[in-house]
């Protein structure tokens, strides 16, 4: 769902004096979240906008939302004041945090032409995945704030309803995907995401339609999987593509994905990235969210 802000809310947010955030370890401090909420609730039509956001993420059939913050980005630029607003809205969903100790809260995702093309900072197709798939407690939400889209017009975001894709699989494939037979990547220097989960089941929930679908299409090429388990994962990958939605993030668009429902990725950037200066290439900022214990998948 794309969520446009009412004009009166945008006007109030431009002048909103949100203070710098404070962290508790790698998590946004509770005192900062309370201060942000107090300031935001005093603005017109904030409560209904926040309720729309939460319903888009956790209501029936939901799982992702794009906040259209482009007008605010034009008015404020994309420096600290704008990031405080984006962080404040993220805190209406769950607790913002950084699992990477070297990143304070938001992580830059730029474009590097010499990187693995399939990586988030590469120039190629970034296949469907969930972030930190091999952690026992992966982030409940992953979020991406668009500072600059690809100036050449490539790189649409792609999303797919993971549980809907699973429901279209054969019973035999679902049984195989529920077995702890999958692994991917390395695990080091991470905070707030539990321990390494290896091997893990792709279907990580006791009830159909619930829990994480711990999938990354990269495991099909980069992990040694047994043939039958690889075939089941490949069938899932095909269903994810079959059910995908795609759209181009514009400057100021803030994508929030409920990782318990949707998987995400990106189409390839347009050819010719090497002709664009580093400072002009596509730039996203990433922030992760953790649902407080006992709150379920809703905020």
Coordinates of C-alpha atoms in Angstrom, one line a residue, residues 40-249:
X40 CA 3.8 13.5 16.5
X41 CA 0.4 13.0 18.3
X42 CA 0.1 16.8 18.5
X43 CA 0.1 17.1 14.7
X44 CA -3.2 17.0 12.7
X45 CA -4.3 13.7 11.3
X46 CA -1.2 11.9 12.6
X47 CA -3.1 9.2 14.4
X48 CA -5.2 8.1 11.4
X49 CA -2.0 8.1 9.2
X50 CA -0.2 5.9 11.7
X51 CA -3.2 3.6 12.0
X52 CA -3.3 3.2 8.2
X53 CA 0.4 2.3 8.3
X54 CA 0.0 -0.3 10.9
X55 CA -3.0 -1.9 9.2
X56 CA -1.2 -2.0 5.9
X57 CA 1.6 -4.0 7.6
X58 CA -0.3 -6.3 9.9
X59 CA -3.9 -6.3 8.8
X60 CA -5.5 -9.1 6.7
X61 CA -3.8 -9.3 3.3
X62 CA -1.2 -6.7 4.3
X63 CA 2.5 -6.9 4.7
X64 CA 4.2 -3.8 3.3
X65 CA 3.7 -0.1 3.0
X66 CA 5.4 2.8 1.2
X67 CA 5.2 6.1 3.1
X68 CA 5.3 9.0 0.5
X69 CA 7.7 11.3 2.2
X70 CA 8.9 13.0 -1.0
X71 CA 7.4 16.5 -0.2
X72 CA 9.1 16.4 3.2
X73 CA 12.4 15.4 1.7
X74 CA 12.1 18.3 -0.7
X75 CA 11.3 20.7 2.1
X76 CA 13.9 19.5 4.6
X77 CA 16.5 17.7 2.5
X78 CA 17.6 14.2 3.6
X79 CA 19.8 15.2 6.5
X80 CA 19.2 14.7 10.2
X81 CA 15.8 16.5 10.5
X82 CA 14.3 14.3 7.8
X83 CA 15.8 11.1 9.2
X84 CA 14.4 11.9 12.6
X85 CA 10.9 12.1 11.0
X86 CA 11.4 8.8 9.2
X87 CA 12.7 7.2 12.4
X88 CA 9.7 8.5 14.4
X89 CA 7.3 6.9 11.9
X90 CA 9.2 3.7 12.0
X91 CA 8.9 3.7 15.8
X92 CA 5.1 3.7 15.4
X93 CA 5.5 0.2 13.9
X94 CA 8.2 -1.4 16.1
X95 CA 11.5 -0.6 17.8
X96 CA 14.2 0.7 15.4
X97 CA 17.6 -0.9 15.8
X98 CA 20.9 -1.7 14.0
X99 CA 22.2 -5.3 14.0
X100 CA 25.5 -4.1 12.7
X101 CA 27.7 -2.5 15.4
X102 CA 29.6 -0.3 12.9
X103 CA 26.4 1.3 11.8
X104 CA 24.7 3.6 14.4
X105 CA 21.1 3.1 13.2
X106 CA 20.6 3.7 9.5
X107 CA 22.8 1.8 7.0
X108 CA 23.8 3.2 3.6
X109 CA 23.1 1.1 0.6
X110 CA 24.8 2.7 -2.4
X111 CA 25.9 1.2 -5.7
X112 CA 29.3 -0.3 -6.3
X113 CA 30.0 -1.5 -9.8
X114 CA 32.8 -3.8 -8.7
X115 CA 30.6 -5.6 -6.1
X116 CA 28.9 -8.9 -6.5
X117 CA 26.0 -7.9 -8.8
X118 CA 23.5 -9.9 -6.8
X119 CA 24.2 -8.1 -3.5
X120 CA 22.1 -5.2 -2.3
X121 CA 24.8 -2.7 -3.3
X122 CA 25.5 -4.5 -6.6
X123 CA 24.1 -3.6 -10.0
X124 CA 22.3 -6.8 -10.9
X125 CA 19.1 -8.6 -10.0
X126 CA 18.8 -9.0 -6.2
X127 CA 16.6 -12.1 -5.9
X128 CA 13.8 -12.6 -3.3
X129 CA 15.0 -12.9 0.2
X130 CA 14.5 -12.0 3.9
X131 CA 17.2 -10.1 5.7
X132 CA 19.4 -12.0 8.2
X133 CA 17.8 -15.3 7.2
X134 CA 20.2 -17.3 9.2
X135 CA 19.7 -15.6 12.6
X136 CA 17.5 -17.1 15.3
X137 CA 15.8 -13.7 15.7
X138 CA 15.8 -11.9 12.4
X139 CA 14.3 -8.4 12.3
X140 CA 10.6 -8.4 12.2
X141 CA 10.6 -5.5 9.7
X142 CA 13.1 -4.3 7.1
X143 CA 12.8 -0.8 5.8
X144 CA 14.4 1.1 2.9
X145 CA 14.3 4.9 2.5
X146 CA 15.0 6.1 -1.0
X147 CA 17.3 9.1 -1.2
X148 CA 18.0 8.7 -4.9
X149 CA 16.6 6.2 -7.4
X150 CA 18.7 4.9 -10.2
X151 CA 19.1 8.0 -12.5
X152 CA 19.1 5.7 -15.5
X153 CA 15.7 4.4 -14.6
X154 CA 16.4 0.8 -13.4
X155 CA 16.2 -1.1 -10.1
X156 CA 12.4 -1.4 -9.3
X157 CA 11.7 -2.9 -5.9
X158 CA 10.0 -6.3 -6.0
X159 CA 7.9 -7.9 -3.2
X160 CA 6.0 -11.1 -2.9
X161 CA 3.6 -12.5 -0.4
X162 CA 5.6 -15.4 1.0
X163 CA 2.7 -17.3 2.6
X164 CA 0.6 -17.0 -0.5
X165 CA 3.4 -18.5 -2.5
X166 CA 3.8 -21.3 0.0
X167 CA 0.1 -22.1 -0.2
X168 CA 0.4 -22.7 -3.9
X169 CA 3.1 -25.4 -3.5
X170 CA 2.5 -29.1 -3.4
X171 CA 2.1 -30.7 0.0
X172 CA 5.3 -32.6 -0.5
X173 CA 7.2 -29.4 -1.1
X174 CA 5.8 -27.8 2.0
X175 CA 6.9 -30.8 4.1
X176 CA 10.4 -30.6 2.7
X177 CA 10.6 -26.8 3.3
X178 CA 9.6 -27.4 7.0
X179 CA 12.6 -29.6 7.5
X180 CA 15.9 -28.2 9.0
X181 CA 17.9 -28.8 5.9
X182 CA 18.8 -25.2 4.7
X183 CA 21.7 -22.9 5.3
X184 CA 23.1 -19.8 3.8
X185 CA 25.8 -17.3 4.4
X186 CA 28.0 -16.5 7.3
X187 CA 27.2 -15.1 10.8
X188 CA 29.5 -12.7 12.6
X189 CA 29.7 -9.3 14.3
X190 CA 25.9 -9.0 14.7
X191 CA 23.8 -7.6 17.5
X192 CA 20.3 -8.1 18.7
X193 CA 19.4 -11.0 16.3
X194 CA 20.1 -14.0 18.4
X195 CA 22.4 -16.8 17.4
X196 CA 23.4 -18.4 14.1
X197 CA 20.6 -20.7 12.9
X198 CA 22.2 -23.5 10.9
X199 CA 20.6 -25.5 9.5
X200 CA 17.2 -24.0 9.5
X201 CA 13.7 -24.7 8.0
X202 CA 12.4 -22.4 5.4
X203 CA 8.9 -22.7 6.9
X204 CA 9.6 -21.6 10.4
X205 CA 6.2 -21.6 12.1
X206 CA 3.9 -24.1 13.8
X207 CA 0.7 -22.9 11.9
X208 CA 0.3 -22.4 8.1
X209 CA 0.5 -18.8 7.2
X210 CA 2.3 -17.8 10.3
X211 CA 6.0 -17.3 11.2
X212 CA 8.9 -16.5 8.9
X213 CA 9.4 -17.9 5.5
X214 CA 13.2 -18.2 5.9
X215 CA 14.1 -18.0 2.2
X216 CA 16.8 -16.4 0.1
X217 CA 17.0 -17.4 -3.5
X218 CA 20.8 -17.1 -3.3
X219 CA 20.9 -20.4 -1.3
X220 CA 20.0 -22.2 -4.6
X221 CA 23.4 -21.2 -6.1
X222 CA 25.6 -20.6 -3.1
X223 CA 24.7 -23.3 -0.6
X224 CA 25.1 -27.1 -0.9
X225 CA 21.6 -28.4 -0.5
X226 CA 20.3 -31.9 -1.0
X227 CA 18.5 -32.4 -4.3
X228 CA 15.0 -32.8 -3.1
X229 CA 15.3 -29.9 -0.7
X230 CA 16.8 -27.7 -3.4
X231 CA 14.0 -28.6 -5.8
X232 CA 11.4 -27.6 -3.2
X233 CA 13.1 -24.3 -2.6
X234 CA 13.3 -23.7 -6.3
X235 CA 9.6 -24.3 -6.6
X236 CA 9.1 -21.7 -4.0
X237 CA 11.3 -19.3 -5.8
X238 CA 9.2 -19.7 -8.9
X239 CA 6.0 -19.0 -7.1
X240 CA 7.5 -15.9 -5.5
X241 CA 8.3 -14.5 -8.9
X242 CA 4.8 -15.5 -10.2
X243 CA 3.1 -13.5 -7.4
X244 CA 5.5 -10.5 -7.3
X245 CA 4.6 -6.9 -7.4
X246 CA 7.1 -4.3 -8.5
X247 CA 7.3 -0.5 -8.3
X248 CA 10.0 2.2 -8.5
X249 CA 10.8 4.0 -5.3

